[in-house]
Short mmCIF file of C-alpha atoms and ligand atoms in Angstrom, two decimals:
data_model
loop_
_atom_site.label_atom_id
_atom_site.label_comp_id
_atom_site.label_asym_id
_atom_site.label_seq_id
_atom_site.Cartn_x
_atom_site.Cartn_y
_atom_site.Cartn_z
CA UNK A 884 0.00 0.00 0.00
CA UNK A 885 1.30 3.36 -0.53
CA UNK A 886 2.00 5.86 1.95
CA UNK A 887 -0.67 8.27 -0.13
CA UNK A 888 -3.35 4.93 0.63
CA UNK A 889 -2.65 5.27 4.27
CA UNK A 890 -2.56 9.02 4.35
CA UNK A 891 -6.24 8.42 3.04
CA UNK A 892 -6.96 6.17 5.71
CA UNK A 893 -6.91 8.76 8.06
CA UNK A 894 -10.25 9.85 6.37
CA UNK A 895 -11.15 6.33 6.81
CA UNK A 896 -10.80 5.56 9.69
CA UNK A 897 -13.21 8.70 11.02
CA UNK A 898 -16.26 7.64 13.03
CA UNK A 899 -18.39 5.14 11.33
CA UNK A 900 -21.17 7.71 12.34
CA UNK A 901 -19.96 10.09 9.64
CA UNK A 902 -21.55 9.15 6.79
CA UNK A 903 -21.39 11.33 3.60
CA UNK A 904 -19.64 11.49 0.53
CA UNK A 905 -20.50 14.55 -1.35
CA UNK A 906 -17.53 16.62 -1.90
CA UNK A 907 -19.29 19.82 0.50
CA UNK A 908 -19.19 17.34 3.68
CA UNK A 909 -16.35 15.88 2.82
CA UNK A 910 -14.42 19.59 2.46
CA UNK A 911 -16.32 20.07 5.71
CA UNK A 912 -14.77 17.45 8.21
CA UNK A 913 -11.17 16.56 6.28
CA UNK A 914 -9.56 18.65 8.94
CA UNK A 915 -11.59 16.83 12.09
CA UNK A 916 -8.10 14.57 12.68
CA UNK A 917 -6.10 17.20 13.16
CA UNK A 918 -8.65 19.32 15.06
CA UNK A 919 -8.86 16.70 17.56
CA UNK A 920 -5.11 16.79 18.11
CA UNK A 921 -4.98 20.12 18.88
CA UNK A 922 -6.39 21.60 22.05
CA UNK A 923 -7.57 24.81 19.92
CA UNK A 924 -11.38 25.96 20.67
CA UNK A 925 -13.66 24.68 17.31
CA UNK A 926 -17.30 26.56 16.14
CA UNK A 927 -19.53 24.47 14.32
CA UNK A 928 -22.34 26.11 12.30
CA UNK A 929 -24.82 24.70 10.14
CA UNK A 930 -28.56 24.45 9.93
CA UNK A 931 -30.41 22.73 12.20
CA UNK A 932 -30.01 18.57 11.96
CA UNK A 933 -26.96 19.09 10.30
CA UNK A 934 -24.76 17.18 12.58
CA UNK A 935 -23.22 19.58 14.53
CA UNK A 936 -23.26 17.65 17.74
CA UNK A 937 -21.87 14.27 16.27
CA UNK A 938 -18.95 16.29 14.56
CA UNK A 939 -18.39 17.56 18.05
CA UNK A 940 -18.35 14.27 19.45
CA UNK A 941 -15.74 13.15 16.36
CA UNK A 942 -13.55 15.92 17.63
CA UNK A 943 -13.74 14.49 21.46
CA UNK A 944 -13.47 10.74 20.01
CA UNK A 945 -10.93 11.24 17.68
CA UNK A 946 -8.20 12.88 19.99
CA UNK A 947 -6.44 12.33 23.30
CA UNK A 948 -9.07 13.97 25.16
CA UNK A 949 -11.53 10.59 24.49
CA UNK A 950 -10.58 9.11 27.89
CA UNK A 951 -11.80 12.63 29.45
CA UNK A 952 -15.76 13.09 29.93
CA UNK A 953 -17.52 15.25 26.94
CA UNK A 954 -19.99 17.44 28.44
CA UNK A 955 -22.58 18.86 26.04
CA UNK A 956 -24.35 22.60 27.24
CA UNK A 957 -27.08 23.92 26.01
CA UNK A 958 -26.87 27.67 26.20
CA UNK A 959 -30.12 28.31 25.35
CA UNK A 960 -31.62 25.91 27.82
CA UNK A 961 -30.94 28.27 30.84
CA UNK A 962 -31.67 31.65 32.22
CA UNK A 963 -28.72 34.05 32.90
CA UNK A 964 -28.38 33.09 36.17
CA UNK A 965 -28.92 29.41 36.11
CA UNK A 966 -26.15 29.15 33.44
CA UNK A 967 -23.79 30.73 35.02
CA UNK A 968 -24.28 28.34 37.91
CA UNK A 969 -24.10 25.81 35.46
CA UNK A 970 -20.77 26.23 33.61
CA UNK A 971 -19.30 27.55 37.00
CA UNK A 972 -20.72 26.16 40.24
CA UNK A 973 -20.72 27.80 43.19
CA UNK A 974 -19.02 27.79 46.39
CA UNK A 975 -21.34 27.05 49.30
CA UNK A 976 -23.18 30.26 50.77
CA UNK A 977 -22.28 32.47 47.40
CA UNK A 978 -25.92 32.97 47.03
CA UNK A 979 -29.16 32.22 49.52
CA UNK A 980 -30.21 28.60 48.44
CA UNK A 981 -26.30 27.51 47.67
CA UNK A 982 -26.07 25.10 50.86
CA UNK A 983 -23.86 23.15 48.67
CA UNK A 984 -20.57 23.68 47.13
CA UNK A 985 -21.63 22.68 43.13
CA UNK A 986 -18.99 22.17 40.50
CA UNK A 987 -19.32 23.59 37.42
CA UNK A 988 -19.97 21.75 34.09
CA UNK A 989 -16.43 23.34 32.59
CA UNK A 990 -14.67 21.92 35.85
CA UNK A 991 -16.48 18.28 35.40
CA UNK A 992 -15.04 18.60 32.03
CA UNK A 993 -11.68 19.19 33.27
CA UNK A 994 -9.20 16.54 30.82
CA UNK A 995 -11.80 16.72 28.22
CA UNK A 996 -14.25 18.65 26.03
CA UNK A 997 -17.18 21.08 26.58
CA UNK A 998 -19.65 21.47 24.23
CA UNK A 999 -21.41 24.90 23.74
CA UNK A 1000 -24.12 24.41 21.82
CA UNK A 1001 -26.10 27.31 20.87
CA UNK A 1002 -23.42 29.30 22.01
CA UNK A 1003 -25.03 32.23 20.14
CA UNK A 1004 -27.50 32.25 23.01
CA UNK A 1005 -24.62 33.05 25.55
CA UNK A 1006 -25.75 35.85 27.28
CA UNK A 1007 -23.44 39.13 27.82
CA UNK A 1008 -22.32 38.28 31.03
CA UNK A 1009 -21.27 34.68 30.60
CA UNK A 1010 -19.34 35.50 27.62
CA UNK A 1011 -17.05 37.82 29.47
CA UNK A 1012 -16.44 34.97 32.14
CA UNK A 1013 -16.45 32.50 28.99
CA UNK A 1014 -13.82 34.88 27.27
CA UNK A 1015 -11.59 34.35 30.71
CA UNK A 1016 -11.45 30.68 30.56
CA UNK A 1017 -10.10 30.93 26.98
CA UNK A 1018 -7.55 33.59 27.87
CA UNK A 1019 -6.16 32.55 31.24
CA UNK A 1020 -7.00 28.47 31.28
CA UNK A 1021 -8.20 29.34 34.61
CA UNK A 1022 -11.92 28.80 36.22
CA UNK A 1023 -13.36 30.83 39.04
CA UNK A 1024 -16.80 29.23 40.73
CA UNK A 1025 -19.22 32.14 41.66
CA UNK A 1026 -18.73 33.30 45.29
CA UNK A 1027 -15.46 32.00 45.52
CA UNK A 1028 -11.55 33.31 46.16
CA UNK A 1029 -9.45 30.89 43.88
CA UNK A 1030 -8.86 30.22 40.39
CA UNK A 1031 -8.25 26.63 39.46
CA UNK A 1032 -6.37 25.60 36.69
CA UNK A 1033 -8.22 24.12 33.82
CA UNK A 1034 -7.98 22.09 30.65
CA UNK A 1035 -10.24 21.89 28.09
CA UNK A 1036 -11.15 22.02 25.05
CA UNK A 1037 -14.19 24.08 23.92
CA UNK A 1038 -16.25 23.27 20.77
CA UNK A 1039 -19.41 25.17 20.34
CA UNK A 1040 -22.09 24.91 17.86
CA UNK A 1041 -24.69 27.40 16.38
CA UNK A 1042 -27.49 27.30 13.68
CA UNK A 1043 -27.26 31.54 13.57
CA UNK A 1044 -24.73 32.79 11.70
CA UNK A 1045 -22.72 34.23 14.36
CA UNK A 1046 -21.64 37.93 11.89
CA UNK A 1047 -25.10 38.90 11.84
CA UNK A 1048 -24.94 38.83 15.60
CA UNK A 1049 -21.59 40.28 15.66
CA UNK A 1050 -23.04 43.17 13.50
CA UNK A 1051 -25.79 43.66 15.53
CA UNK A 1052 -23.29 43.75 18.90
CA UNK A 1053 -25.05 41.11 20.58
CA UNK A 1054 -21.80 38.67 20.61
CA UNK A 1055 -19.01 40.15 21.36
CA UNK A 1056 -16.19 40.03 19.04
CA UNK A 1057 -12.81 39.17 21.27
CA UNK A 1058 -15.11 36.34 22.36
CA UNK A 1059 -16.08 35.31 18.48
CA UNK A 1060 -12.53 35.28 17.33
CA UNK A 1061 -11.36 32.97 20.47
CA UNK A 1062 -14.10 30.55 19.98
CA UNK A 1063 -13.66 30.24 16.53
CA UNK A 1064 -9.95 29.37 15.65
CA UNK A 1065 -11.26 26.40 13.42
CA UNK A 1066 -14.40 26.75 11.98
CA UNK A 1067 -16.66 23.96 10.86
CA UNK A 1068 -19.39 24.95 8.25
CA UNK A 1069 -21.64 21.59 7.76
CA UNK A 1070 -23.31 22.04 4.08
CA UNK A 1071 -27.48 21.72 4.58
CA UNK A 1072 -28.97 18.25 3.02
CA UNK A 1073 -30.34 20.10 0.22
CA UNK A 1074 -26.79 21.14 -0.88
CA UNK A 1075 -25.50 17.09 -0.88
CA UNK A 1076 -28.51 14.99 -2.28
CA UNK A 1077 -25.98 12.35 -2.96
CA UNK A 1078 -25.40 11.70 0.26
CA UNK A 1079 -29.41 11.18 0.77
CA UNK A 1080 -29.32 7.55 0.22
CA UNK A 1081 -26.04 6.31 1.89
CA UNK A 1082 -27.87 8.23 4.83
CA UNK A 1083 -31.18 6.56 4.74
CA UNK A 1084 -29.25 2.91 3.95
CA UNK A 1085 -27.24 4.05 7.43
CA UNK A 1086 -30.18 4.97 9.03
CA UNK A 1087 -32.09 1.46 8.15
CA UNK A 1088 -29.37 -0.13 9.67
CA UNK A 1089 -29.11 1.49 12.73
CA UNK A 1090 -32.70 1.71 13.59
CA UNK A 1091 -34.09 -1.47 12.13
CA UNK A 1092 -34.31 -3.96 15.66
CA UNK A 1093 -31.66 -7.11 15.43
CA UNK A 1094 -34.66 -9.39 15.87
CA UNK A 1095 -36.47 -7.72 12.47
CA UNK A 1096 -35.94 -8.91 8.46
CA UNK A 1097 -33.24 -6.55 7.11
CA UNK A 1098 -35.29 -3.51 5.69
CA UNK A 1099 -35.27 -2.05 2.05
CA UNK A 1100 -36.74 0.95 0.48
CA UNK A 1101 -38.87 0.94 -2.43
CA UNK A 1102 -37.45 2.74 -5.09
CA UNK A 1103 -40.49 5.43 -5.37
CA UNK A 1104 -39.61 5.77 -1.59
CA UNK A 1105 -35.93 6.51 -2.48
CA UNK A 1106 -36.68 8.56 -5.08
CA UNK A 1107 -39.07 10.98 -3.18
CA UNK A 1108 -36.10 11.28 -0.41
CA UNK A 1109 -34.06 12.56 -3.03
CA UNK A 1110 -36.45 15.02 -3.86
CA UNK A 1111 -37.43 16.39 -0.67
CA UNK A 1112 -36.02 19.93 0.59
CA UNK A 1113 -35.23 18.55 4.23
CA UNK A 1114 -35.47 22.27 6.31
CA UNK A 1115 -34.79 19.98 9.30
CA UNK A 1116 -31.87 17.94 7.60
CA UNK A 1117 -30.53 14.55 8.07
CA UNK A 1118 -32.42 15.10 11.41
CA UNK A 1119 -35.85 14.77 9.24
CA UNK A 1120 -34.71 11.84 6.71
CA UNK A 1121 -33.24 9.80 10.01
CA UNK A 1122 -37.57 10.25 11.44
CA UNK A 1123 -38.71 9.19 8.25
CA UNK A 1124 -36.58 6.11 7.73
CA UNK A 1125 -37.65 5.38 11.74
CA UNK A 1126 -40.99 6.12 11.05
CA UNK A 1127 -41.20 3.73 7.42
CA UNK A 1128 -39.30 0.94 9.52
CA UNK A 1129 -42.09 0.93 12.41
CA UNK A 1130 -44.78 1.52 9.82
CA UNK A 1131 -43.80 -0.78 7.08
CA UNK A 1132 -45.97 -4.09 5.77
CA UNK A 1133 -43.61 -6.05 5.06
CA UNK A 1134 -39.37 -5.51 4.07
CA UNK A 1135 -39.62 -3.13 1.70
CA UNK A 1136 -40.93 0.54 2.72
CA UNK A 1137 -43.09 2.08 0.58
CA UNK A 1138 -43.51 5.70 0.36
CA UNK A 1139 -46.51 6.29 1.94
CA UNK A 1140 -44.96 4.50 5.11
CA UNK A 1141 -42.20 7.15 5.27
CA UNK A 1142 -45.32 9.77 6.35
CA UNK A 1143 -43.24 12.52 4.34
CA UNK A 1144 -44.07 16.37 5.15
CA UNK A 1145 -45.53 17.60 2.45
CA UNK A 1146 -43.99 20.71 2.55
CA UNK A 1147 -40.18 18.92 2.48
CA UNK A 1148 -41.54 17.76 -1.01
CA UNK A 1149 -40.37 19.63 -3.67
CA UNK A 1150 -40.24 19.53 -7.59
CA UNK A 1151 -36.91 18.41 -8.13
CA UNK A 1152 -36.99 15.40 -9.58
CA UNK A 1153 -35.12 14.11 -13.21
CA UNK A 1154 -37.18 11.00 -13.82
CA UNK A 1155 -39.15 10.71 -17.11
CA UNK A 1156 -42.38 9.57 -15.08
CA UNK A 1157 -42.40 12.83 -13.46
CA UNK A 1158 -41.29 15.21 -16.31
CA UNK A 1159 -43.20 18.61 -17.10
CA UNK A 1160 -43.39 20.22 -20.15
CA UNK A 1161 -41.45 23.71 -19.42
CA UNK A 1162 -41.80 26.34 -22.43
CA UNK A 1163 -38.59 27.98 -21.27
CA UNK A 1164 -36.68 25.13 -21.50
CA UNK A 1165 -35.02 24.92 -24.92
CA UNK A 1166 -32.30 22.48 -24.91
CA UNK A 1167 -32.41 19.59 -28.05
CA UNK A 1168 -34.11 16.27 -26.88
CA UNK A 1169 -30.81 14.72 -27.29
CA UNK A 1170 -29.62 16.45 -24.58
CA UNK A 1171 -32.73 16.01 -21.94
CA UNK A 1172 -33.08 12.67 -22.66
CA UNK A 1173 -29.13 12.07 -21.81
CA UNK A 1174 -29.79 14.26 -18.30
CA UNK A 1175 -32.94 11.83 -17.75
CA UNK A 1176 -31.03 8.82 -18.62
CA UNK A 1177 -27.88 9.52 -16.42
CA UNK A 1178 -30.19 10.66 -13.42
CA UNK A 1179 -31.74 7.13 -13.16
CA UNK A 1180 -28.21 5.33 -14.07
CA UNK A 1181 -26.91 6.96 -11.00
CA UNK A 1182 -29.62 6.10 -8.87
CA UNK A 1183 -30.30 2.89 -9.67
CA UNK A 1184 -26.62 2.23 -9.40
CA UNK A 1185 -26.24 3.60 -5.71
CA UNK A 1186 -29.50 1.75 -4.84
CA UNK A 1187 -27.32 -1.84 -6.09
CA UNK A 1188 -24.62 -0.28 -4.09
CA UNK A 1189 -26.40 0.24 -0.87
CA UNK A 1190 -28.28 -3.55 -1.27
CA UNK A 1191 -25.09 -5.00 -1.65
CA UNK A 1192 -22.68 -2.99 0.33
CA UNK A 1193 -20.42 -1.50 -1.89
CA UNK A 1194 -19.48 -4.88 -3.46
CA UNK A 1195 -18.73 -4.61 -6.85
CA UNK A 1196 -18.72 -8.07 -8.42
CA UNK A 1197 -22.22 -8.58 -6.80
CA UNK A 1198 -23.70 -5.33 -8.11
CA UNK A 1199 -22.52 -6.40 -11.63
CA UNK A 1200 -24.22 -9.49 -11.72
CA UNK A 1201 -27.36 -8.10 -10.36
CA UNK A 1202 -27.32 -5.31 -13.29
CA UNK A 1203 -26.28 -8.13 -15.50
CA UNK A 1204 -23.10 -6.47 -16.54
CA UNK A 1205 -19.10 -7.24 -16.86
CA UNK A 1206 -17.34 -6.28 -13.53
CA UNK A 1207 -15.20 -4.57 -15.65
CA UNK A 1208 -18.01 -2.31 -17.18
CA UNK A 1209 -19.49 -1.87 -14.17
CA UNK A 1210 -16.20 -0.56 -12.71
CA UNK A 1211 -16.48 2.00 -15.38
CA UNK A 1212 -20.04 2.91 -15.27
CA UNK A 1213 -19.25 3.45 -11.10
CA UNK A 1214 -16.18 5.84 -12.37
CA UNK A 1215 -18.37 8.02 -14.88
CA UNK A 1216 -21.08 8.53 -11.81
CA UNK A 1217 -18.16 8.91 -9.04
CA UNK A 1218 -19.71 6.49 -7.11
CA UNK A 1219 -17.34 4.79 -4.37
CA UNK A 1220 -18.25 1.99 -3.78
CA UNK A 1221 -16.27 1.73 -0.48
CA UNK A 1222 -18.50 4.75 1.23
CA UNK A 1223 -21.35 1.77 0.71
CA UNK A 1224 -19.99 -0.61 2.71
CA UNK A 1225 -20.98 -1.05 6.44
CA UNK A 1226 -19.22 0.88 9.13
CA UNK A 1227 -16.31 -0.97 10.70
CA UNK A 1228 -17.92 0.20 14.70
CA UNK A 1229 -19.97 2.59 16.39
CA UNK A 1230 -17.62 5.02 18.37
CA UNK A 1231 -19.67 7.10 20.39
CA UNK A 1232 -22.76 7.21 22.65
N1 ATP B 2552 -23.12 12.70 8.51
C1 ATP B 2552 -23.92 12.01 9.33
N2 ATP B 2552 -23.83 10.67 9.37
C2 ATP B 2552 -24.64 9.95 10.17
N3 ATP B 2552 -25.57 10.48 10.98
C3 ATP B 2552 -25.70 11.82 10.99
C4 ATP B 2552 -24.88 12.65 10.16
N4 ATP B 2552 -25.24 13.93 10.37
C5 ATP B 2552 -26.21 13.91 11.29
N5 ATP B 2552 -26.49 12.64 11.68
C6 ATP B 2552 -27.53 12.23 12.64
O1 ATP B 2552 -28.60 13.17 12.53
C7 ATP B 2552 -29.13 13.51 13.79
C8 ATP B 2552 -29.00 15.00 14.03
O2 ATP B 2552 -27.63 15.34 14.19
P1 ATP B 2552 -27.14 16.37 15.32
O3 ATP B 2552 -27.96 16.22 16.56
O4 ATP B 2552 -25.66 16.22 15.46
O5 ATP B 2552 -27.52 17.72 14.58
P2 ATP B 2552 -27.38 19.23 15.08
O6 ATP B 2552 -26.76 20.00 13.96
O7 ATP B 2552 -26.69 19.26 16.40
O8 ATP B 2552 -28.90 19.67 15.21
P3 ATP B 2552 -29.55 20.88 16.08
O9 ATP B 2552 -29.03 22.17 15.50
O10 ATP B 2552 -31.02 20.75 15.85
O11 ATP B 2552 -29.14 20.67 17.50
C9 ATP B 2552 -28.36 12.66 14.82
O12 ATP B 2552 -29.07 11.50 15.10
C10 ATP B 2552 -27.07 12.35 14.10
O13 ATP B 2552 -26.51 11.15 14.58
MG1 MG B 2553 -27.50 19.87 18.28
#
């Protein structure tokens, strides 16, 4: 094997969790290995469902920091107060009902990772004792004397895009530019339809109960998940593929047993059943019926891919080709057929 193989392996070998292909994603998390070896504070942003809390789990499972506990915050969960309590603790007597000492949710991190999520909901205070930890690596509880030493490292996560709320001075800046020395932006579904069907074949897996039939999806199923919008992201197609595996007849899911939104439907679709006359359109037949053609090839080939996990041979016989040709036709489509194949383990909680 070549050294460039194993420096691909790397990419490999991320969390089996991680499954996407299309070249946005991809882009998106090649830099998670080295992220996780540093100790350098990550922001994640992409739409809701997105995966911003997995990739922040990556970063913690990937790197040194995995024996350490990963503590996920909500920021938006708490009032002012509350949170600070929360990321702080308190010394006992710092405030009326503190009987208790508490420790803080940074400090029970301490070795490992804390996760901010919806950090943009940090409120003004916080961030200046936020914008401490980062600068000193120290941690004062509320009511207390001493600052302990601390290590962590600090991923957060938002679905706002964090310059409009710079613009509007309702993050502050020093804090923005601390929390974000890597940035992760996590493309929306919409943006990588290819990756709609290894998701839903990953999500079949995963949900379908050990004691039940393997599970399939009819292809007008897969088709329609191709076509949706998905505002809520791999979020929404994971429901749907939970919902068609509880609600199916029999192996296959059909499309009504997905109980799609209506709304998430949309009109893009490239199949000749489903074709509308469009006056605007102008291009020869030649050409349309080529676009038509290669939209189904590709489909139909990463539906043989995904039924027989990325193994090529088998996939040729089924299409009752030549390995050979069907090593070409995978080529001309970009399909890999290794991204079909079943994760090697499930890494995190
Ligand atoms: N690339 C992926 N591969 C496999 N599963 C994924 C992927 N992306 C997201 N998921 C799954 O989709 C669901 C939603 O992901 P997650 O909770 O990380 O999203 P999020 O961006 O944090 O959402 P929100 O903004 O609503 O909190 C989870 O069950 C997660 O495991
Ligand atoms: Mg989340």
């Amino acid at each position: 094997m070549s050294i460039k193989t194993e420096a691909k392996n790397e990419f490999d070998a991320l969390p089996s969790k991680l499954v996407g292909r299309a070249a946005s994603f991809r882009k998106a998390i090649a830099d998670l290995p080295s992220i996780a070896r540093s100790d350098a504070p990550v922001l994640i942003c992409g739409e809701t469902g997105t995966g911003k809390e997995l990739i922040a789990r990556a970063i913690h499972y990937l790197g040194s920091r995995s024996k350490f506990p990963f503590v996920p915050i909500n920021c938006g969960a708490f009032s002012e107060n509350l949170l600070e309590d929360e990321l702080f603790g308190h010394e006992r007597g710092a405030f009326t009902d503190a009987r208790q000492q508490r420790v803080g949710l940074i400090a029970q991190a301490d070795g490992g990772t804390v996760f901010l999520d919806e950090v943009d909901s940090l409120p003004f205070k916080a961030q200046v004792d936020l914008l401490r930890v980062l600068q000193e690596e120290t941690l004062r509880a509320i009511g207390s004397n001493f600052e302990r030493r601390i290590d962590v490292q600090i991923v957060s996560a938002t679905n706002v895009p964090l310059d409009q709320l710079l613009q509007r001075g309702d993050f502050r800046q020093d804090l923005y530019y601390r929390l974000a020395v890597f940035a992760v932006h996590l493309p929306p579904l919409r943006e990588r339809r290819e990756d709609i069907m290894p998701l839903a074949h990953h999500f079949l897996g995963k949900h379908t109960p050990p004691t039940k039939t393997p599970m399939q999806l009819s292809a007008e199923a897969l088709s329609a998940l191709e076509g949706c919008v998905w505002p809520g992201n791999v979020r929404e197609l994971e429901n749907a593929i939970i919902r068609g595996i509880h609600l199916a007849r029999s192996s296959t899911i059909q499309l009504s047993e997905l109980r799609l939104d209506p709304t998430s439907q949309t009109q893009i679709r490239t199949d000749a059943e489903h074709w509308q006359p469009d006056i605007s359109d102008t291009r020869p037949l030649v050409v349309l019926k080529r676009q038509l053609v290669e939209g189904f090839e590709r489909r139909y080939l990463s539906h043989l891919l995904a039924c027989h996990e990325g193994n090529v041979s088998r996939v040729a016989k089924a299409a009752g080709k030549e390995r050979r040709d069907m090593g070409r036709l995978l080529q001309k489509y970009r399909l890999d057929p290794r991204s079909f194949r079943p994760a090697p383990q499930d890494f995190s909680s």
